[in-house]
Amino acid sequence: MEKTVSLLLGVHAHQPVGNFDHVIDDAQARCYGPFLRAMHAYPEFRFSIHFSGWLYDYLYKRYPAEIRLLKEMVERGQAEIFGAGYTEPVLAVIPYRDRVSQVTRLSKRLEKTLGQTPQGAWLTERVWEATVVPALADAGITYTTVDDYHFLCTGKTAAELDGYFTTEEDGRRLDLFPISEALRYRLPFAPAHEAVAYLESLAKEEGNPAAIYFDDIEKFGIWPETYHWVYEQGWLKDFVEGVLSSKIIRTMRYSDYRKEAKTRGVIYLPTTSYIEMNEWTLPVPAAHHYADLVQESKNSGNFDRNKAFLRGGIWKNFLSRYPESNWMHKRMLALSARYDALPKKSRKTGMQEALFEAQANDAYWHGLFGGLYLPHLRRAIYHAIVRLEKMLDEVSPRPSKEAQDLDLDGCDELFVHNEKQQIALRLDGSASICEWDSYDLSHNFGDTLAAPAEHYHKKIHFQEETEYKGSGIANPHENMGFKHRILPEDLKIEEGGKRLFMDKWWTSLAYRQEAGAENGASFQADYPGGSVRKNFRLEDARLVAEYAFTGEISGGVFSIEIHLAMPSCDGPAGRYRIGEDILGGFGEALAVRNLKSLLLEDDVMGGKVRIALSPGMEFHAKPFFSVSQSEAGFEKIMQAVSITLSFRPEETGGNVSISLEVM
């Protein structure tokens, strides 16, 4: 018998919900289009491909020629389409009912437009929990792909992972293909002839071995250097022709291989994701310790043998690590429950679409890519959340004021809303606002990410940008540069969240909730010799905060911090204005003495916020940045406009009013 190996090559295409059109258009120009056109020229090269539903719809509408090529490849048996959750959610962190609905919606869409109902599914970020099996099976999926690392964690050896296995949960069966890490790091980074030679080295005379690859298509044109390497220098052409000319390698779709080969047996995988994710999800200093253990194992030459047992965190740790992620997640879950409880006849067009968009994974976590750090991705989540909440309120009204511990941190939040806006107040003694929604704009002005400690910060101090000197091109997993110049002061860690109406004075204040009107909330805090009352009131689209001091006022400057998420960030579409005078953009620092009224205009948001102060106060504003890592290098990202209002209580007569009005 001759040696053979079946190459199961799959690529995954996705763009986050809310990403900029020009980014997707660039991805189409440098990756999706060139890849589909290149593969179309080789009908005998079989492969599998997955497009997330949101991206597929975008391409279907704007680039029909490429979709026609894809359909032709499907019809001639060259390409297999993989399904998944429609908006690319992490299935493990959304309810069962939404898992089934998300997967079913994409499968129906693909069957209608491409004529093929997916049998296999891409598992978002390869986040595996056994609880996803029933939903995938109930949605018509019979197999999925996860990393070979998942299998190594069960005690399997790499030599055993050249076929598929079978698992079960709650009476449902699912077949599992282990994606080769060795291939993930070779394609397309190693020279084509080396990649082909490696594939040939996997061939065996018996056992019907498979070389299993499924990874981001963006590596074939969007990642740094890859467009020039893959298309202009001909890597993809050389690789495809090298594979097709090999007498050892045969290309197959996953569906064909599964029909031909038998399962390698039953397996039960632990809750995990790919190995890099297991580091990213750990908090500092645990991530430092984990990285040290990994490096020690590499130095000793034992890493390949030990890596399955040097396991880091799980994906859900992102929800406990980043309070902002957890808050979005719990808001989404609450709205999912409200939507599910609605009688079907009360469900409006657009409700489920908004729910699905709120479940898109990208803004909930952070690793090599910006993710949670990118304001426009979080804004897309909140746009869907606020839009859905407004629709739900119209058909199933809720109380105008309600307290609950939404984020499960042991502290209640007080939600107060009217038809135009909503605030969520922290009942932790700060009486601060952690969410301020405008229903007309579908925007959360409280959507600000603090500056948490990150494991990769230490690389900024000790790693200078280096020139890659390996064979092929650089893999961003292994080589990180600098997109922006990062200074030590940029890495200052911010304790607590960046909220609205955080108070500072010469003495600490601990607010307790008092009886208040239905359209607002009242709090009171004592200080030596007196007390201060803090009232919030919602008036149409206006949020009013009032401070009243009684007793002795012992001097000192009272300051109020208000952090506003303005979508234009430090771009040219946002500005401060007083009357006809433009004072500057949101990316600039601004100071105004005795300010009484000012506008924050934002063309991206399509609205503005008027700040009115009585009496006039010292006004200071500056951009708030955080440092993130991305495939392009370390970068600074503006998160919010940070405003500080200052006054001396004894000079105001003890009464102060602050109004924020959405216009």
XYZ file of C-alpha atoms in Angstrom:
663
model
C 0.000 0.000 0.000
C 1.194 3.510 -0.796
C 1.395 6.184 1.842
C -1.330 8.832 1.689
C -2.670 11.696 3.780
C -5.980 13.528 3.389
C -5.709 17.290 3.688
C -8.846 18.745 5.279
C -8.281 22.434 4.748
C -10.839 24.786 6.230
C -10.841 28.561 6.605
C -12.972 30.745 8.836
C -14.016 34.260 7.766
C -15.451 36.699 10.254
C -15.754 40.401 10.930
C -17.136 41.736 14.207
C -20.646 43.119 14.295
C -20.226 46.887 14.197
C -16.899 46.899 12.394
C -16.264 49.773 10.014
C -17.316 49.329 6.383
C -13.900 50.405 5.131
C -12.264 47.682 7.228
C -14.508 44.998 5.752
C -14.046 46.372 2.244
C -10.283 46.253 2.743
C -10.562 42.668 3.986
C -12.552 41.799 0.885
C -9.963 43.426 -1.359
C -6.939 41.849 0.294
C -8.283 38.506 1.459
C -11.795 37.200 0.843
C -11.948 38.078 -2.847
C -8.399 37.014 -3.745
C -8.754 33.746 -1.819
C -12.041 32.766 -3.468
C -10.756 33.702 -6.918
C -7.544 31.763 -6.372
C -9.347 28.629 -5.170
C -11.910 28.846 -7.977
C -9.085 28.395 -10.478
C -8.349 24.906 -9.064
C -11.611 22.886 -9.111
C -9.838 19.721 -8.024
C -8.605 21.292 -4.746
C -11.334 20.547 -2.208
C -11.679 22.663 0.910
C -14.147 23.883 3.549
C -15.074 27.433 4.425
C -17.116 29.265 7.027
C -18.449 32.812 6.880
C -20.134 34.278 9.926
C -23.700 35.267 9.073
C -23.207 38.987 9.579
C -20.185 39.029 7.259
C -21.837 36.736 4.736
C -24.807 39.079 4.442
C -22.466 42.039 3.941
C -20.576 40.276 1.151
C -23.766 38.904 -0.391
C -25.124 42.431 -0.715
C -21.981 44.273 -1.776
C -19.838 41.661 -3.521
C -22.203 39.302 -5.337
C -19.542 38.222 -7.836
C -17.507 36.544 -5.106
C -20.601 34.868 -3.673
C -21.381 33.507 -7.152
C -17.885 32.010 -7.282
C -18.463 30.434 -3.882
C -21.805 29.007 -4.970
C -20.234 27.555 -8.095
C -17.551 25.868 -6.003
C -20.252 24.448 -3.733
C -22.280 23.159 -6.675
C -19.321 21.405 -8.278
C -18.437 19.654 -5.016
C -15.226 21.586 -4.394
C -16.239 23.648 -1.362
C -18.071 22.650 1.796
C -19.852 25.338 3.794
C -19.598 25.241 7.583
C -22.246 26.739 9.826
C -22.025 28.342 13.279
C -23.857 30.881 15.378
C -25.166 33.606 13.074
C -23.340 36.532 14.728
C -20.416 34.389 15.911
C -21.317 34.093 19.599
C -19.339 31.982 22.042
C -22.019 29.314 22.304
C -21.007 28.301 25.821
C -22.060 31.682 27.270
C -25.487 32.132 25.713
C -28.658 30.207 26.617
C -29.463 26.879 24.941
C -32.460 28.385 23.160
C -30.278 31.082 21.584
C -27.593 28.583 20.588
C -30.118 26.615 18.573
C -31.685 29.745 17.077
C -28.338 31.268 16.106
C -27.049 28.132 14.400
C -30.354 27.362 12.703
C -30.685 30.854 11.298
C -27.282 30.725 9.587
C -27.858 27.206 8.275
C -31.155 28.237 6.689
C -29.560 31.325 5.180
C -26.735 29.295 3.622
C -29.097 26.603 2.330
C -31.290 29.238 0.706
C -28.492 31.152 -1.014
C -25.847 28.467 -1.658
C -27.952 25.337 -1.866
C -26.111 23.480 0.888
C -27.194 22.872 4.472
C -24.125 22.764 6.745
C -23.364 19.488 8.484
C -20.286 20.874 10.208
C -19.943 23.967 12.362
C -17.129 26.308 13.211
C -16.914 26.647 16.998
C -16.234 30.279 17.852
C -12.709 30.679 19.240
C -12.762 26.889 19.703
C -14.309 27.494 23.139
C -15.401 24.042 24.184
C -17.846 23.083 26.896
C -19.752 19.829 26.741
C -22.962 21.800 27.262
C -22.856 22.990 23.620
C -23.308 19.469 22.248
C -27.112 19.219 22.618
C -27.728 22.591 20.973
C -25.430 21.869 18.025
C -27.026 18.463 17.494
C -30.541 19.854 17.828
C -29.656 22.503 15.215
C -28.690 19.793 12.710
C -24.914 19.880 13.175
C -23.137 16.515 13.215
C -19.484 17.546 13.583
C -17.281 20.462 14.576
C -13.607 21.360 14.870
C -11.581 22.130 17.977
C -7.851 22.341 18.622
C -5.655 19.293 18.996
C -4.733 20.843 22.346
C -8.217 19.949 23.611
C -7.461 16.294 22.859
C -3.979 16.384 24.346
C -5.580 17.540 27.597
C -7.401 14.190 27.741
C -4.149 12.237 27.482
C -4.163 11.634 23.755
C -0.857 11.839 21.912
C -0.260 13.957 18.821
C 0.265 10.794 16.768
C -3.310 9.710 17.502
C -4.894 12.936 16.267
C -5.088 12.296 12.535
C -8.781 11.478 12.393
C -12.035 12.377 14.109
C -13.532 11.268 17.406
C -17.041 11.135 18.851
C -18.499 12.622 22.008
C -21.988 12.706 23.489
C -23.955 14.777 25.968
C -27.515 14.388 27.171
C -28.271 11.760 24.554
C -26.884 13.696 21.566
C -23.831 12.748 19.519
C -21.251 15.040 17.940
C -18.090 14.168 16.022
C -14.954 16.203 16.734
C -12.017 16.961 14.436
C -8.722 18.000 16.102
C -7.156 21.010 14.349
C -3.400 20.651 14.058
C -1.453 23.360 15.877
C 1.594 22.521 13.764
C -0.397 23.325 10.629
C -1.909 26.472 12.180
C 1.587 27.828 12.696
C 2.818 26.791 9.240
C -0.010 27.985 7.008
C 0.643 30.410 5.441
C 3.773 31.482 7.323
C 6.226 28.785 6.219
C 7.387 28.671 2.570
C 4.939 26.734 0.421
C 7.323 23.899 -0.426
C 8.100 23.407 3.272
C 4.396 23.278 4.108
C 3.790 20.696 1.372
C 6.745 18.626 2.542
C 5.400 18.692 6.083
C 2.020 17.439 4.872
C 3.703 14.608 2.998
C 5.572 13.648 6.175
C 2.202 12.936 7.823
C 1.277 10.227 5.301
C 0.816 6.629 6.405
C 0.166 3.356 4.620
C -2.780 2.482 6.848
C -5.396 4.162 8.968
C -6.645 6.787 6.494
C -4.756 9.655 8.195
C -5.925 13.245 7.907
C -4.026 16.521 8.159
C -6.618 18.756 9.799
C -6.506 22.529 9.369
C -9.180 25.105 10.148
C -8.135 28.658 10.971
C -8.768 32.327 10.246
C -8.836 33.160 6.557
C -7.567 36.622 7.538
C -4.128 35.031 7.856
C -4.276 34.769 4.062
C -4.071 38.456 3.249
C -5.006 40.716 6.178
C -2.441 39.925 8.837
C 0.788 41.955 8.518
C 2.847 41.070 5.437
C 0.456 38.333 4.334
C -1.159 39.919 1.258
C 2.222 40.434 -0.381
C 3.368 36.992 0.702
C 0.238 34.975 -0.114
C -0.824 36.617 -3.391
C 1.808 38.938 -4.813
C 4.651 36.505 -4.119
C 2.431 33.563 -4.972
C 2.423 31.523 -1.764
C -1.167 30.309 -2.171
C -0.676 29.410 -5.833
C 2.544 27.553 -5.035
C 0.953 25.756 -2.087
C -2.160 24.658 -3.993
C -0.174 23.492 -7.006
C 2.335 21.760 -4.754
C -0.430 19.866 -2.978
C -2.160 18.922 -6.233
C 1.078 17.683 -7.798
C 1.862 15.510 -4.801
C 1.192 11.802 -5.223
C 0.802 11.482 -1.468
C -1.631 14.269 -0.527
C -5.310 14.216 -1.459
C -7.615 17.108 -0.662
C -11.002 16.382 0.851
C -13.969 18.166 2.310
C -14.694 17.324 5.935
C -18.032 15.796 4.964
C -16.400 13.432 2.463
C -13.712 12.317 4.883
C -16.289 11.647 7.592
C -18.263 9.405 5.214
C -15.149 7.504 4.248
C -13.383 7.158 7.599
C -14.600 5.708 10.873
C -14.527 7.485 14.193
C -11.429 6.870 16.295
C -13.640 6.313 19.322
C -15.424 8.100 22.109
C -13.827 11.094 23.811
C -14.778 13.650 26.450
C -12.976 16.976 26.240
C -12.318 19.321 29.145
C -13.638 22.872 29.219
C -10.934 24.795 27.349
C -9.990 26.769 24.258
C -6.799 27.067 22.246
C -3.618 27.353 24.245
C -3.032 31.084 23.641
C -6.549 31.862 24.850
C -5.866 30.026 28.097
C -3.147 32.575 28.862
C -5.082 35.651 27.714
C -8.020 34.887 29.962
C -5.929 34.756 33.135
C -5.652 37.842 35.345
C -2.340 39.375 36.295
C -0.273 38.048 38.130
C -1.606 34.551 37.382
C -0.842 35.129 33.690
C 2.761 36.041 34.592
C 3.104 32.840 36.588
C 1.580 30.756 33.823
C 3.890 32.325 31.203
C 6.893 31.633 33.442
C 5.894 27.981 33.754
C 5.505 27.707 29.997
C 8.890 29.327 29.398
C 10.573 27.082 31.960
C 9.091 24.062 30.218
C 10.315 25.305 26.836
C 13.789 25.976 28.216
C 13.976 22.445 29.549
C 12.866 20.988 26.235
C 9.782 19.422 27.787
C 7.075 21.801 26.620
C 5.556 19.567 23.943
C 5.225 16.815 26.526
C 3.950 19.104 29.292
C 1.773 21.699 27.550
C -1.484 19.794 27.912
C -0.999 19.817 31.673
C 0.131 23.456 31.907
C -3.418 24.619 31.491
C -4.385 28.259 32.068
C -7.850 29.725 32.460
C -11.114 29.201 30.588
C -12.937 31.649 28.339
C -15.529 32.559 30.964
C -12.718 34.018 33.080
C -12.953 37.097 30.836
C -16.314 37.823 32.444
C -14.829 37.803 35.934
C -11.630 39.544 34.850
C -13.260 42.503 33.073
C -16.267 44.035 34.897
C -17.235 45.815 31.682
C -17.491 42.506 29.828
C -19.459 40.914 32.632
C -21.921 43.832 32.696
C -22.592 43.555 28.957
C -23.013 39.811 29.276
C -25.508 39.996 32.128
C -27.462 42.757 30.370
C -27.680 40.501 27.318
C -28.807 37.491 29.349
C -31.534 39.500 31.076
C -32.895 40.736 27.749
C -32.738 37.237 26.269
C -34.926 36.031 29.136
C -37.395 38.889 28.591
C -37.571 38.144 24.876
C -38.083 34.431 25.502
C -40.908 35.171 27.953
C -42.831 37.203 25.370
C -45.748 35.505 23.643
C -44.784 34.923 20.016
C -47.568 37.223 18.816
C -45.967 40.082 20.786
C -42.510 39.651 19.302
C -41.612 42.443 16.911
C -39.559 42.271 13.762
C -35.992 43.126 14.677
C -36.055 41.851 18.255
C -34.260 38.590 17.610
C -31.782 40.297 15.273
C -30.902 42.760 18.032
C -30.514 39.924 20.538
C -28.213 38.036 18.190
C -26.090 41.150 17.629
C -25.793 41.607 21.402
C -24.340 38.088 21.579
C -21.503 38.599 19.069
C -18.329 37.470 20.803
C -15.734 40.026 19.746
C -16.365 42.809 22.271
C -16.528 40.472 25.266
C -12.857 39.480 25.411
C -9.322 40.521 24.599
C -6.295 38.607 23.392
C -4.018 39.220 20.421
C -6.702 41.431 18.884
C -8.336 44.572 20.275
C -11.723 43.061 21.106
C -13.066 44.498 24.349
C -10.649 47.430 24.064
C -12.231 48.669 20.831
C -15.003 51.206 21.604
C -16.817 50.712 18.304
C -17.215 46.992 18.983
C -18.617 47.549 22.478
C -20.816 50.298 21.028
C -22.329 47.779 18.599
C -23.209 45.494 21.514
C -24.854 48.320 23.442
C -26.579 49.603 20.329
C -28.271 46.212 20.076
C -28.960 45.986 23.818
C -30.549 49.431 24.078
C -32.492 48.957 20.857
C -33.867 45.616 22.036
C -34.724 46.971 25.464
C -36.727 49.800 23.949
C -38.703 47.374 21.802
C -39.359 45.087 24.754
C -40.531 47.995 26.912
C -43.023 49.003 24.232
C -44.801 45.630 24.299
C -44.081 44.538 27.878
C -43.477 47.543 30.170
C -41.341 47.111 33.275
C -41.227 49.167 36.479
C -39.729 52.641 36.091
C -37.450 51.917 39.023
C -36.004 48.564 39.999
C -33.053 47.365 42.106
C -31.181 44.144 41.426
C -27.682 42.712 41.526
C -27.421 42.343 37.765
C -23.698 41.617 37.546
C -23.562 39.214 40.517
C -20.913 41.206 42.391
C -22.790 41.333 45.703
C -23.915 44.935 45.209
C -27.284 46.039 43.884
C -27.745 48.430 41.005
C -30.756 50.711 40.741
C -32.262 51.026 37.260
C -34.344 54.137 36.618
C -35.836 54.832 33.206
C -38.405 56.759 31.224
C -39.304 56.658 27.527
C -36.162 58.568 26.510
C -33.360 57.351 28.752
C -32.174 55.023 31.481
C -29.571 55.182 34.236
C -28.098 52.344 36.269
C -26.881 53.577 39.653
C -24.349 51.742 41.776
C -25.605 51.190 45.330
C -22.094 50.639 46.624
C -21.757 53.936 48.500
C -20.617 55.912 45.466
C -24.094 56.699 44.091
C -22.422 56.776 40.681
C -23.874 55.877 37.298
C -22.417 52.867 35.492
C -24.777 53.002 32.497
C -26.609 55.921 30.910
C -28.659 55.004 27.866
C -30.301 57.177 25.255
C -33.134 55.234 23.638
C -33.334 57.637 20.699
C -29.646 57.142 19.877
C -29.438 53.497 21.049
C -26.281 54.525 22.856
C -24.776 53.943 26.300
C -22.768 56.978 27.379
C -21.381 54.980 30.288
C -19.657 52.468 28.020
C -16.079 53.088 29.114
C -13.312 50.565 29.664
C -11.002 51.238 32.591
C -7.260 50.609 32.333
C -6.722 47.156 33.837
C -3.378 45.511 34.384
C -2.435 43.267 31.476
C 0.106 40.478 31.240
C 1.580 41.925 28.050
C 2.424 45.261 29.684
C 5.731 43.854 30.833
C 6.659 43.178 27.213
C 6.387 46.902 26.500
C 9.132 47.670 28.992
C 11.466 44.860 28.076
C 10.809 44.161 24.404
C 11.823 46.504 21.639
C 10.471 46.067 18.121
C 12.597 43.472 16.377
C 13.065 42.394 12.812
C 11.734 38.909 12.094
C 14.570 36.674 10.882
C 12.892 33.290 10.600
C 11.972 31.260 7.509
C 8.899 32.579 5.704
C 7.094 35.553 7.287
C 6.432 36.605 10.856
C 3.557 35.080 12.813
C 1.966 37.779 15.031
C 1.549 35.154 17.755
C 5.336 35.119 18.035
C 6.453 38.628 17.065
C 4.985 41.815 18.508
C 5.919 45.364 17.565
C 4.660 48.831 18.437
C 1.914 50.654 16.567
C 2.164 53.670 18.903
C 4.892 54.959 21.149
C 4.031 53.795 24.670
C 5.308 55.756 27.673
C 5.367 54.593 31.327
C 2.544 57.001 32.243
C 0.345 55.346 29.609
C 0.379 52.155 31.675
C -1.129 53.677 34.803
C -3.641 51.224 36.227
C -7.109 52.626 36.943
C -8.776 51.238 40.051
C -12.520 50.713 39.697
C -14.723 51.577 36.777
C -14.875 54.814 34.824
C -18.373 55.985 35.724
C -20.478 59.124 35.794
C -20.777 61.303 38.919
C -17.859 59.959 40.927
C -17.359 62.442 43.779
C -14.131 63.527 45.503
C -13.757 65.907 48.463
C -11.537 66.575 51.396
C -13.360 63.797 53.219
C -14.642 60.449 52.034
C -18.340 60.150 51.302
C -20.441 57.009 51.639
C -23.877 57.537 50.137
C -26.942 55.655 51.323
C -30.152 55.506 49.335
C -33.060 57.610 50.531
C -36.702 57.810 49.450
C -36.988 59.554 46.116
C -39.379 60.372 43.306
C -40.416 57.753 40.753
C -38.483 59.564 38.020
C -35.214 59.620 39.954
C -33.256 58.588 43.017
C -31.920 60.255 46.173
C -28.860 59.589 48.270
C -27.356 61.119 51.379
C -23.883 61.042 52.888
C -22.696 62.419 56.215
C -19.468 64.260 56.820
C -18.074 65.926 59.953
C -20.458 68.765 60.776
C -23.042 68.166 58.084
C -24.375 66.094 55.211
C -24.762 66.221 51.460
C -27.812 65.097 49.528
C -27.364 63.861 45.961
C -30.467 63.659 43.777
C -30.868 62.296 40.256
C -33.895 63.137 38.155
C -34.892 62.083 34.636
C -36.771 64.697 32.636
C -37.531 63.556 29.101
C -34.030 63.316 27.522
C -32.387 65.294 30.325
C -30.490 63.828 33.277
C -30.289 66.213 36.236
C -28.001 65.738 39.223
C -28.401 68.038 42.230
C -26.200 68.386 45.297
C -27.422 70.072 48.492
C -25.088 70.631 51.466
C -26.460 71.183 54.979
C -24.730 71.999 58.237
C -21.160 73.200 58.352
C -19.315 73.338 55.060
C -15.669 72.953 55.915
C -14.144 74.130 52.687
C -12.123 72.211 50.183
C -12.760 71.646 46.513
C -15.595 69.286 45.636
C -15.009 67.553 42.304
C -17.259 65.379 40.199
C -15.900 63.043 37.534
C -18.060 62.258 34.523
C -16.722 59.824 31.923
C -18.648 59.954 28.660
C -18.324 57.454 25.833
C -18.403 59.602 22.691
C -18.272 57.458 19.519
C -15.998 59.775 17.515
C -13.283 59.388 20.192
C -10.226 61.402 19.103
C -11.297 61.545 15.466
C -12.314 64.707 13.589
C -16.068 64.134 14.027
C -16.237 65.166 17.688
C -15.853 68.638 19.180
C -16.559 70.926 22.127
C -18.658 73.968 21.330
C -19.842 77.053 23.201
C -22.233 79.040 21.044
C -20.605 79.337 17.630
C -17.114 78.777 19.019
C -15.447 75.387 18.567
C -13.035 74.906 21.473
C -11.331 71.753 20.200
C -11.781 68.040 19.604
C -12.356 65.279 22.126
C -8.774 64.133 21.702
C -7.523 67.403 23.211
C -7.405 68.622 26.797
C -9.763 71.494 27.573
C -10.105 73.818 30.567
C -12.817 76.446 31.025
C -13.270 78.636 34.092
C -16.752 79.357 35.398
C -18.419 77.232 32.745
C -22.209 77.369 32.598
C -23.044 75.609 29.340
C -21.213 73.581 26.709
C -22.040 71.193 23.874
C -20.307 67.922 23.018
C -21.113 67.338 19.341
C -20.519 63.930 17.782
C -21.212 63.352 14.088
C -20.574 59.618 14.390
C -23.236 59.335 17.061
C -25.559 61.636 15.172
C -26.335 63.694 18.259
C -24.921 65.892 20.979
C -24.852 66.288 24.737
C -25.465 69.647 26.388
C -23.883 70.187 29.780
C -25.535 72.929 31.848
C -24.118 73.951 35.240
C -25.604 76.110 37.967
C -23.736 77.930 39.274
C -20.741 78.045 36.918
C -17.921 75.613 37.710
C -14.358 74.836 36.798
C -14.457 72.509 33.802
C -11.585 70.239 32.801
C -11.809 67.590 30.079
C -9.231 65.254 28.607
C -9.189 62.074 26.548
C -8.831 58.822 28.422
C -6.669 56.202 26.702
C -5.891 52.568 27.421
C -3.048 50.468 26.022
C -3.954 47.394 24.020
C -2.139 44.814 21.965
C -3.235 43.897 18.473
C -1.851 42.051 15.461
C -0.425 45.414 14.345
C 1.424 45.984 17.634
C 0.871 47.797 20.920
C -1.471 50.766 20.566
C -3.239 53.475 22.554
C -7.014 53.595 22.197
C -9.228 56.456 23.355
C -12.043 55.151 25.515
C -13.887 58.233 26.775
C -13.998 61.938 27.413
C -13.072 62.352 31.071
C -14.672 65.468 32.560
C -13.976 66.924 35.992
C -16.276 69.588 37.422
C -14.955 71.470 40.460
C -16.421 73.990 42.907
C -16.206 75.107 46.529
C -19.480 74.259 48.301
C -19.370 77.343 50.541
C -19.225 79.568 47.455
C -22.326 78.012 45.877
C -24.674 78.524 48.807
C -24.637 74.771 49.303
C -26.668 73.987 46.183
C -25.429 72.771 42.818
C -27.228 71.531 39.691
C -25.693 69.603 36.791
C -27.724 68.788 33.704
C -26.771 66.428 30.880
C -29.204 66.567 27.988
C -29.121 64.385 24.878
C -30.004 66.395 21.781
